[in-house]
Amino acid sequence: MEITVQTASKSYPIYIKPNGLDELSKVIQKNNFTNLLIITDETVGRLHLDNLRSALPETVDHSVYTVPSGEKAKQMSVYESCQTFALKQGLDRRSCIIAFGGGAVGDLAGFVAATYMRGISFIQVPTTILAHDSAVGGKTAINHPLGKNMIGAFHQPEAVIYHTDFIKTLPDHEIRSGFAEAVKHALIADSDLLNMLMNEIKDLHEMNDEQLTHVLQRGMEIKANIVSIDEKENGLRAVLNLGHTLGHVIESSLGYGKTTHGEAVMIGIVFALHVSKEVLGLSFPIERFEEWVKGLGYKLEIPQDLSFEDAYTGMQRDKKTIAKRPRFVLLETIGEPVLKEVEENVLEQVFDMMNNYIK
Ligand code: NAD
Ligand code: ZN
C-alpha cells in the first residue's frame, strides 16, 4: 500500500505493509545518500535493529545512535548528544537520518535532521500505531523543562516506511494509545471507517494484517489531507485536536507516564462527543461507542482527584483557547468537525455527568 503526501514544501511516499522494509533500500539508493545515521531507542533497538540493518543497502555506510525509550528521548541533552554523534561520524549535507521507533524517536530524530547543518534528509520507519499520526505532517520537536514539544521545526521526511510486522511486539497500552488516534481520525473524517472499526474490531490483538494496514492507511490519508491543506497549522489542522483539550489535562493531571497519550485522549473524545450532542445536537450512539471502547480495554473514568475547576483552568491553557475561552473540536455529524467556543456551564454539566455516569 502506497500513499503520496503532498505538502506545499514537498511530496513524499508512505509505504504500509507487513514487509515494508523492502522499500527502504530502494528509497536510500534513489536518493544517493552519502551515509546514514539510524536513531533508535533502547527498546526498539533491542527488538528490531538487526532486522532494520539487514534491510540496508551494503553500498552505503551507516552508524547507529541509541537513545532512552519513551519521552526521555526528547530531552535537550539527548538532542545535543545526537548532534555530537552526527558531527563525529562526519555526516554531511547529503547524509540521511533514519528515525527508527515510535513518535518520540520520530520527533527527536526529525528535529535533529531539521537542524543539523540547517537541515538534512530523514526517513521515518515508525514502529508504533501512534506513529501513523506523528510520522505525517512534518512536525518535529523536543521538550523543554517548561513545556512539551516547545522546541521544534517543521521538516518533512523523504519517505515513511511502515513495516507493520514491527507493531506485533507493542505492549497493550501502546496499542490502545495509537488506536485512539485512529478512532479520532475516523470520527473527524470517515464514518465508513468508524462503522468498520466499531463492527469488526472487538479485540485489538486480533486485528489481522489487512485491518491493521487499513486503519494505518486511512488514518495517515486523513491526516495527510488535512496537513496538505494546512501545513503550518493556521486553521483546519486544529480539527486533529478532537479529544485533546480534556485529554491533555487528564494526561498531565495523572502525570506523564501514568497513562498513555491516546488513552487520555479517548476520555477526551467521549467528553467531546457528549459536548457535541449538547451544543450541536450530534446524533450518534455515544453509549454504544463507550461500550465498544471499554470492551477494547479503555478506561473512561475522569481521574477522581481532578475537579472541574482544575480541569477548566487546564483547558483554558490549551493552544486553541482565545481570550481565556476554551474552544473545542466538536462534531456536527461523524466526519464533520467544527471548532467552537463552549460555555463553561455546558462543560461543567458534561464533566459532572461523565463523572457520575461512567463510574
Ligand atoms: P514512543 O516513541 O515513546 O513509543 C512508546 C513506547 O513503545 C516506547 O517505550 C518505545 O520504546 C516502545 N516501542 C516502540 N515501538 C515498539 C515496538 N514495535 N515494540 C515494542 N515496544 C515499542 O511513543 P509513541 O506513542 O509512538 O509517540 C508519542 C510521541 O509522539 C510523543 O512524544 C508525542 O509528542 C509525539 N507525537 C508527535 C506528533 C507529531 O505530529 N509530530 C503527533 C502525535 C504525537
Ligand atoms: Zn494526540
Tab-separated table of C-alpha atoms and ligand atoms in Angstrom:
chain	number	residue	atom	x	y	z
A	1	MET	CA	0.000	0.000	0.000
A	2	GLU	CA	1.408	3.360	-1.013
A	3	ILE	CA	0.157	6.869	-0.308
A	4	THR	CA	1.661	10.127	-1.516
A	5	VAL	CA	1.681	13.063	0.843
A	6	GLN	CA	1.526	16.422	-0.849
A	7	THR	CA	2.525	19.498	1.107
A	8	ALA	CA	3.396	22.990	-0.063
A	9	SER	CA	7.071	22.308	0.660
A	10	LYS	CA	7.367	18.815	-0.866
A	11	SER	CA	5.725	15.487	-1.631
A	12	TYR	CA	6.836	12.107	-0.326
A	13	PRO	CA	5.665	8.489	-0.285
A	14	ILE	CA	4.331	6.437	2.599
A	15	TYR	CA	4.573	2.650	2.302
A	16	ILE	CA	2.478	0.485	4.614
A	17	LYS	CA	2.811	-3.291	4.554
A	18	PRO	CA	3.889	-6.233	6.711
A	19	ASN	CA	7.272	-6.308	4.918
A	20	GLY	CA	7.590	-2.560	4.356
A	21	LEU	CA	11.346	-2.700	4.891
A	22	ASP	CA	11.660	-3.977	1.320
A	23	GLU	CA	11.138	-0.375	0.230
A	24	LEU	CA	13.875	1.088	2.406
A	25	SER	CA	16.885	0.285	0.304
A	26	LYS	CA	15.111	1.500	-2.844
A	27	VAL	CA	14.463	4.873	-1.245
A	28	ILE	CA	18.058	5.097	0.004
A	29	GLN	CA	19.542	4.165	-3.359
A	30	LYS	CA	17.283	6.502	-5.279
A	31	ASN	CA	18.405	9.441	-3.145
A	32	ASN	CA	22.121	8.693	-3.372
A	33	PHE	CA	22.809	9.482	0.288
A	34	THR	CA	26.476	9.636	1.320
A	35	ASN	CA	25.871	7.861	4.637
A	36	LEU	CA	23.133	7.076	7.137
A	37	LEU	CA	22.567	7.621	10.834
A	38	ILE	CA	19.945	5.418	12.468
A	39	ILE	CA	18.480	6.964	15.599
A	40	THR	CA	16.524	4.434	17.642
A	41	ASP	CA	15.586	3.821	21.273
A	42	GLU	CA	16.733	1.074	23.627
A	43	THR	CA	13.555	-0.980	23.307
A	44	VAL	CA	13.134	-0.822	19.561
A	45	GLY	CA	16.875	-1.265	19.076
A	46	ARG	CA	16.875	-4.413	21.190
A	47	LEU	CA	13.856	-5.901	19.440
A	48	HIS	CA	14.253	-4.892	15.833
A	49	LEU	CA	17.566	-3.223	14.953
A	50	ASP	CA	19.104	-6.329	13.371
A	51	ASN	CA	16.125	-6.591	11.109
A	52	LEU	CA	16.428	-2.955	10.018
A	53	ARG	CA	20.171	-3.208	9.421
A	54	SER	CA	19.784	-6.236	7.246
A	55	ALA	CA	17.442	-4.245	5.001
A	56	LEU	CA	20.022	-1.501	4.292
A	57	PRO	CA	21.936	-1.445	1.010
A	58	GLU	CA	25.531	-2.652	1.503
A	59	THR	CA	26.888	0.185	-0.575
A	60	VAL	CA	26.043	2.912	1.964
A	61	ASP	CA	27.736	3.198	5.382
A	62	HIS	CA	25.590	3.550	8.439
A	63	SER	CA	26.002	4.238	12.139
A	64	VAL	CA	23.535	3.807	14.997
A	65	TYR	CA	22.772	6.078	17.920
A	66	THR	CA	20.559	4.649	20.657
A	67	VAL	CA	18.564	6.950	22.948
A	68	PRO	CA	16.423	6.201	26.040
A	69	SER	CA	12.957	4.780	25.325
A	70	GLY	CA	9.809	6.894	25.574
A	71	GLU	CA	9.536	10.596	26.277
A	72	LYS	CA	13.087	10.704	27.712
A	73	ALA	CA	14.315	10.580	24.127
A	74	LYS	CA	13.029	14.122	23.666
A	75	GLN	CA	15.286	15.771	26.265
A	76	MET	CA	17.558	18.630	25.231
A	77	SER	CA	20.594	16.717	26.468
A	78	VAL	CA	19.725	13.746	24.251
A	79	TYR	CA	19.239	16.050	21.285
A	80	GLU	CA	22.664	17.560	21.875
A	81	SER	CA	24.333	14.178	22.118
A	82	CYS	CA	22.722	13.113	18.845
A	83	GLN	CA	24.206	16.185	17.167
A	84	THR	CA	27.607	15.483	18.695
A	85	PHE	CA	27.451	11.903	17.446
A	86	ALA	CA	26.399	13.059	13.954
A	87	LEU	CA	29.315	15.522	13.803
A	88	LYS	CA	31.807	12.921	14.974
A	89	GLN	CA	30.500	10.488	12.378
A	90	GLY	CA	31.105	13.119	9.735
A	91	LEU	CA	27.543	13.390	8.482
A	92	ASP	CA	27.337	15.923	5.677
A	93	ARG	CA	24.507	17.699	3.891
A	94	ARG	CA	23.846	14.648	1.718
A	95	SER	CA	23.579	12.252	4.671
A	96	CYS	CA	20.264	10.879	5.859
A	97	ILE	CA	18.900	10.188	9.324
A	98	ILE	CA	16.642	7.184	9.802
A	99	ALA	CA	14.141	7.655	12.640
A	100	PHE	CA	13.530	4.132	13.844
A	101	GLY	CA	10.927	3.911	16.596
A	102	GLY	CA	7.693	5.446	17.827
A	103	GLY	CA	6.620	9.057	17.850
A	104	ALA	CA	9.214	10.078	20.419
A	105	VAL	CA	12.140	8.884	18.313
A	106	GLY	CA	10.450	10.314	15.217
A	107	ASP	CA	10.106	13.743	16.814
A	108	LEU	CA	13.681	13.726	18.123
A	109	ALA	CA	15.376	12.339	15.024
A	110	GLY	CA	13.270	14.606	12.808
A	111	PHE	CA	14.370	17.643	14.787
A	112	VAL	CA	17.999	16.530	14.693
A	113	ALA	CA	17.656	16.247	10.902
A	114	ALA	CA	15.842	19.584	10.660
A	115	THR	CA	18.666	21.422	12.399
A	116	TYR	CA	21.880	19.513	11.595
A	117	MET	CA	23.747	21.765	9.161
A	118	ARG	CA	20.470	23.713	8.741
A	119	GLY	CA	18.583	20.653	7.640
A	120	ILE	CA	19.353	17.254	6.119
A	121	SER	CA	17.126	14.430	4.897
A	122	PHE	CA	15.392	11.924	7.099
A	123	ILE	CA	13.293	8.810	6.657
A	124	GLN	CA	10.695	7.686	9.166
A	125	VAL	CA	10.499	3.981	9.959
A	126	PRO	CA	7.688	4.020	12.548
A	127	THR	CA	7.221	1.115	14.929
A	128	THR	CA	4.088	2.109	16.875
A	129	ILE	CA	0.456	2.572	15.862
A	130	LEU	CA	0.545	6.076	17.286
A	131	ALA	CA	3.294	6.945	14.845
A	132	HIS	CA	0.748	6.775	11.994
A	133	ASP	CA	-0.223	10.136	13.414
A	134	SER	CA	3.177	11.555	14.302
A	135	ALA	CA	5.010	10.440	11.144
A	136	VAL	CA	2.732	12.511	8.913
A	137	GLY	CA	2.676	16.265	8.982
A	138	GLY	CA	6.285	17.257	9.348
A	139	LYS	CA	6.140	18.440	12.936
A	140	THR	CA	9.341	17.619	14.785
A	141	ALA	CA	10.180	18.645	18.326
A	142	ILE	CA	11.904	18.047	21.600
A	143	ASN	CA	10.707	19.001	25.064
A	144	HIS	CA	11.839	21.914	27.217
A	145	PRO	CA	11.668	21.704	31.019
A	146	LEU	CA	8.937	24.367	30.750
A	147	GLY	CA	6.805	22.555	28.196
A	148	LYS	CA	6.357	19.562	25.915
A	149	ASN	CA	7.245	19.971	22.226
A	150	MET	CA	8.274	23.580	22.837
A	151	ILE	CA	11.421	23.467	20.716
A	152	GLY	CA	10.865	22.229	17.204
A	153	ALA	CA	10.631	22.756	13.493
A	154	PHE	CA	8.546	21.738	10.514
A	155	HIS	CA	10.594	19.264	8.492
A	156	GLN	CA	9.098	16.742	6.077
A	157	PRO	CA	10.689	13.293	5.663
A	158	GLU	CA	11.866	11.808	2.351
A	159	ALA	CA	9.615	8.812	2.977
A	160	VAL	CA	7.669	6.987	5.676
A	161	ILE	CA	8.144	3.241	5.673
A	162	TYR	CA	5.714	1.287	7.842
A	163	HIS	CA	6.854	-2.295	8.273
A	164	THR	CA	3.722	-3.356	10.131
A	165	ASP	CA	5.276	-6.564	11.465
A	166	PHE	CA	7.164	-4.381	13.973
A	167	ILE	CA	3.876	-3.466	15.618
A	168	LYS	CA	3.352	-7.041	16.798
A	169	THR	CA	5.717	-6.510	19.745
A	170	LEU	CA	3.906	-3.417	21.071
A	171	PRO	CA	2.533	-3.673	24.628
A	172	ASP	CA	-1.255	-3.382	25.121
A	173	HIS	CA	-1.318	0.160	26.461
A	174	GLU	CA	0.746	1.383	23.492
A	175	ILE	CA	-1.626	-0.360	21.077
A	176	ARG	CA	-4.537	1.411	22.773
A	177	SER	CA	-2.660	4.708	22.680
A	178	GLY	CA	-2.209	4.584	18.915
A	179	PHE	CA	-5.605	3.102	18.154
A	180	ALA	CA	-7.308	6.026	19.936
A	181	GLU	CA	-5.756	8.406	17.391
A	182	ALA	CA	-7.020	6.166	14.584
A	183	VAL	CA	-10.533	6.329	16.074
A	184	LYS	CA	-10.127	10.102	16.222
A	185	HIS	CA	-9.224	10.189	12.526
A	186	ALA	CA	-12.323	8.141	11.719
A	187	LEU	CA	-14.563	10.428	13.804
A	188	ILE	CA	-13.356	13.626	12.143
A	189	ALA	CA	-13.297	12.380	8.571
A	190	ASP	CA	-14.615	8.919	7.762
A	191	SER	CA	-17.875	7.483	9.058
A	192	ASP	CA	-17.387	4.291	6.983
A	193	LEU	CA	-14.082	3.650	8.716
A	194	LEU	CA	-15.723	4.277	12.074
A	195	ASN	CA	-18.501	1.799	11.291
A	196	MET	CA	-15.979	-0.768	10.145
A	197	LEU	CA	-13.962	-0.328	13.336
A	198	MET	CA	-16.996	-0.482	15.635
A	199	ASN	CA	-18.408	-3.538	13.885
A	200	GLU	CA	-15.247	-5.522	13.276
A	201	ILE	CA	-12.662	-4.692	15.922
A	202	LYS	CA	-13.632	-6.212	19.245
A	203	ASP	CA	-10.134	-7.147	20.392
A	204	LEU	CA	-7.093	-5.085	19.481
A	205	HIS	CA	-4.882	-8.171	19.486
A	206	GLU	CA	-6.974	-9.843	16.901
A	207	MET	CA	-6.621	-7.211	14.232
A	208	ASN	CA	-5.343	-9.007	11.164
A	209	ASP	CA	-2.760	-7.549	8.760
A	210	GLU	CA	-5.454	-6.319	6.436
A	211	GLN	CA	-7.362	-4.480	9.176
A	212	LEU	CA	-4.196	-3.001	10.667
A	213	THR	CA	-2.959	-1.811	7.291
A	214	HIS	CA	-6.359	-0.290	6.558
A	215	VAL	CA	-6.504	1.536	9.892
A	216	LEU	CA	-2.998	2.965	9.437
A	217	GLN	CA	-3.554	3.812	5.801
A	218	ARG	CA	-6.855	5.653	6.293
A	219	GLY	CA	-5.534	7.382	9.423
A	220	MET	CA	-2.498	8.620	7.518
A	221	GLU	CA	-4.541	9.643	4.472
A	222	ILE	CA	-6.887	11.651	6.644
A	223	LYS	CA	-4.040	13.340	8.451
A	224	ALA	CA	-2.150	13.906	5.196
A	225	ASN	CA	-5.201	15.516	3.601
A	226	ILE	CA	-5.657	17.922	6.453
A	227	VAL	CA	-1.968	18.713	6.628
A	228	SER	CA	-1.704	19.284	2.889
A	229	ILE	CA	-4.348	21.977	3.178
A	230	ASP	CA	-2.863	23.495	6.331
A	231	GLU	CA	0.823	22.594	6.599
A	232	LYS	CA	1.769	25.202	9.210
A	233	GLU	CA	-1.270	24.902	11.467
A	234	ASN	CA	-3.112	28.093	10.640
A	235	GLY	CA	-6.646	26.745	10.725
A	236	LEU	CA	-8.055	23.414	9.568
A	237	ARG	CA	-5.310	21.406	11.259
A	238	ALA	CA	-6.943	22.190	14.595
A	239	VAL	CA	-9.595	19.516	13.909
A	240	LEU	CA	-6.885	16.925	14.600
A	241	ASN	CA	-7.230	18.077	18.172
A	242	LEU	CA	-10.530	16.268	18.761
A	243	GLY	CA	-10.400	14.831	22.281
A	244	HIS	CA	-7.139	16.581	23.107
A	245	THR	CA	-8.477	19.603	25.043
A	246	LEU	CA	-9.556	17.497	28.013
A	247	GLY	CA	-7.182	14.652	27.035
A	248	HIS	CA	-4.088	16.769	27.640
A	249	VAL	CA	-5.438	17.938	31.013
A	250	ILE	CA	-6.025	14.329	32.098
A	251	GLU	CA	-2.617	13.259	30.832
A	252	SER	CA	-0.879	15.971	32.824
A	253	SER	CA	-3.075	15.629	35.935
A	254	LEU	CA	-2.272	11.927	36.183
A	255	GLY	CA	1.367	12.685	35.476
A	256	TYR	CA	3.029	11.783	32.184
A	257	GLY	CA	3.825	8.113	32.120
A	258	LYS	CA	0.813	7.141	34.290
A	259	THR	CA	-1.403	6.792	31.265
A	260	THR	CA	-0.589	6.828	27.595
A	261	HIS	CA	-1.422	9.852	25.499
A	262	GLY	CA	-4.054	8.056	23.436
A	263	GLU	CA	-5.773	6.502	26.438
A	264	ALA	CA	-6.208	10.001	27.927
A	265	VAL	CA	-7.360	11.316	24.562
A	266	MET	CA	-10.045	8.602	24.402
A	267	ILE	CA	-11.625	10.074	27.559
A	268	GLY	CA	-11.403	13.481	25.903
A	269	ILE	CA	-13.054	12.082	22.762
A	270	VAL	CA	-16.017	10.766	24.754
A	271	PHE	CA	-16.247	14.142	26.507
A	272	ALA	CA	-16.215	15.972	23.154
A	273	LEU	CA	-18.945	13.654	21.815
A	274	HIS	CA	-21.200	14.499	24.764
A	275	VAL	CA	-20.470	18.213	24.383
A	276	SER	CA	-21.229	17.894	20.650
A	277	LYS	CA	-24.589	16.378	21.496
A	278	GLU	CA	-25.386	19.206	23.929
A	279	VAL	CA	-24.199	22.061	21.751
A	280	LEU	CA	-24.758	20.861	18.191
A	281	GLY	CA	-27.345	18.132	18.641
A	282	LEU	CA	-24.949	15.448	17.376
A	283	SER	CA	-26.942	12.348	16.618
A	284	PHE	CA	-24.669	9.392	17.349
A	285	PRO	CA	-24.996	6.364	19.658
A	286	ILE	CA	-22.482	7.603	22.248
A	287	GLU	CA	-23.358	4.847	24.717
A	288	ARG	CA	-22.684	2.175	22.138
A	289	PHE	CA	-19.364	3.860	21.366
A	290	GLU	CA	-18.487	3.882	25.073
A	291	GLU	CA	-19.307	0.203	25.447
A	292	TRP	CA	-17.199	-0.594	22.406
A	293	VAL	CA	-14.100	1.241	23.609
A	294	LYS	CA	-14.468	-0.136	27.153
A	295	GLY	CA	-14.545	-3.594	25.576
A	296	LEU	CA	-11.219	-2.756	23.921
A	297	GLY	CA	-9.717	-2.031	27.344
A	298	TYR	CA	-10.042	1.761	27.570
A	299	LYS	CA	-10.929	3.264	30.943
A	300	LEU	CA	-13.292	6.190	30.615
A	301	GLU	CA	-13.290	7.461	34.200
A	302	ILE	CA	-12.188	11.028	34.740
A	303	PRO	CA	-9.462	10.802	37.429
A	304	GLN	CA	-11.028	11.038	40.934
A	305	ASP	CA	-8.948	13.941	42.111
A	306	LEU	CA	-9.438	16.123	39.035
A	307	SER	CA	-12.026	18.756	39.967
A	308	PHE	CA	-13.957	20.612	37.288
A	309	GLU	CA	-12.297	23.879	38.375
A	310	ASP	CA	-8.823	22.454	37.808
A	311	ALA	CA	-9.869	20.825	34.553
A	312	TYR	CA	-11.319	24.132	33.333
A	313	THR	CA	-8.150	26.024	34.218
A	314	GLY	CA	-6.173	23.349	32.360
A	315	MET	CA	-8.449	23.566	29.314
A	316	GLN	CA	-8.017	27.355	29.280
A	317	ARG	CA	-4.296	26.775	28.761
A	318	ASP	CA	-4.980	24.838	25.571
A	319	LYS	CA	-3.490	26.444	22.497
A	320	LYS	CA	-6.895	26.697	20.796
A	321	THR	CA	-8.109	28.988	23.604
A	322	ILE	CA	-8.765	32.597	22.687
A	323	ALA	CA	-9.341	35.250	25.376
A	324	LYS	CA	-9.463	32.563	28.084
A	325	ARG	CA	-12.463	30.861	26.469
A	326	PRO	CA	-11.638	27.244	25.630
A	327	ARG	CA	-12.529	26.181	22.134
A	328	PHE	CA	-13.343	22.588	21.327
A	329	VAL	CA	-13.293	20.446	18.254
A	330	LEU	CA	-16.887	19.231	18.132
A	331	LEU	CA	-18.756	17.094	15.654
A	332	GLU	CA	-21.748	18.304	13.687
A	333	THR	CA	-22.039	14.727	12.412
A	334	ILE	CA	-19.426	11.996	12.121
A	335	GLY	CA	-16.887	13.310	9.622
A	336	GLU	CA	-17.830	16.957	10.096
A	337	PRO	CA	-15.770	18.620	12.783
A	338	VAL	CA	-16.118	22.260	13.793
A	339	LEU	CA	-14.059	24.402	16.141
A	340	LYS	CA	-16.326	26.051	18.682
A	341	GLU	CA	-16.164	28.058	21.857
A	342	VAL	CA	-18.121	26.277	24.573
A	343	GLU	CA	-19.734	27.898	27.624
A	344	GLU	CA	-18.257	26.925	30.962
A	345	ASN	CA	-21.601	25.696	32.320
A	346	VAL	CA	-22.030	23.220	29.426
A	347	LEU	CA	-18.558	21.840	30.044
A	348	GLU	CA	-19.283	21.513	33.755
A	349	GLN	CA	-22.554	19.744	33.127
A	350	VAL	CA	-20.943	17.155	30.830
A	351	PHE	CA	-17.965	16.789	33.165
A	352	ASP	CA	-20.286	16.047	36.105
A	353	MET	CA	-22.356	13.675	34.043
A	354	MET	CA	-19.307	11.695	32.926
A	355	ASN	CA	-18.061	11.629	36.483
A	356	ASN	CA	-21.259	10.047	37.758
A	357	TYR	CA	-22.487	8.067	34.869
A	358	ILE	CA	-19.363	6.196	33.890
A	359	LYS	CA	-18.191	5.146	37.372
B	1	NAD	P1	7.136	6.335	21.904
B	1	NAD	O1	8.002	6.579	20.757
B	1	NAD	O2	7.560	6.839	23.220
B	1	NAD	O3	6.817	4.774	21.995
B	1	NAD	C1	6.098	4.273	23.077
B	1	NAD	C2	6.858	3.133	23.772
B	1	NAD	O4	6.793	1.966	22.955
B	1	NAD	C3	8.338	3.419	23.992
B	1	NAD	O5	8.714	2.914	25.238
B	1	NAD	C4	9.021	2.626	22.877
B	1	NAD	O6	10.318	2.207	23.233
B	1	NAD	C5	8.098	1.443	22.730
B	1	NAD	N1	8.063	0.853	21.400
B	1	NAD	C6	8.077	1.485	20.214
B	1	NAD	N2	7.920	0.609	19.212
B	1	NAD	C7	7.819	-0.606	19.776
B	1	NAD	C8	7.624	-1.921	19.259
B	1	NAD	N3	7.464	-2.133	17.956
B	1	NAD	N4	7.570	-2.953	20.138
B	1	NAD	C9	7.672	-2.730	21.484
B	1	NAD	N5	7.849	-1.519	22.030
B	1	NAD	C10	7.918	-0.465	21.183
B	1	NAD	O7	5.700	6.960	21.706
B	1	NAD	P2	4.537	6.963	20.652
B	1	NAD	O8	3.342	6.630	21.429
B	1	NAD	O9	4.817	6.222	19.408
B	1	NAD	O10	4.526	8.513	20.281
B	1	NAD	C11	4.348	9.511	21.268
B	1	NAD	C12	5.205	10.698	20.925
B	1	NAD	O11	4.800	11.178	19.646
B	1	NAD	C13	5.063	11.848	21.903
B	1	NAD	O12	6.329	12.356	22.216
B	1	NAD	C14	4.259	12.878	21.122
B	1	NAD	O13	4.562	14.205	21.491
B	1	NAD	C15	4.670	12.589	19.715
B	1	NAD	N6	3.675	12.987	18.705
B	1	NAD	C16	4.098	13.761	17.694
B	1	NAD	C17	3.209	14.154	16.713
B	1	NAD	C18	3.692	14.969	15.561
B	1	NAD	O14	2.872	15.428	14.762
B	1	NAD	N7	4.983	15.163	15.433
B	1	NAD	C19	1.881	13.738	16.754
B	1	NAD	C20	1.480	12.920	17.802
B	1	NAD	C21	2.395	12.550	18.780
B	2	ZN	ZN	-2.615	13.037	20.020
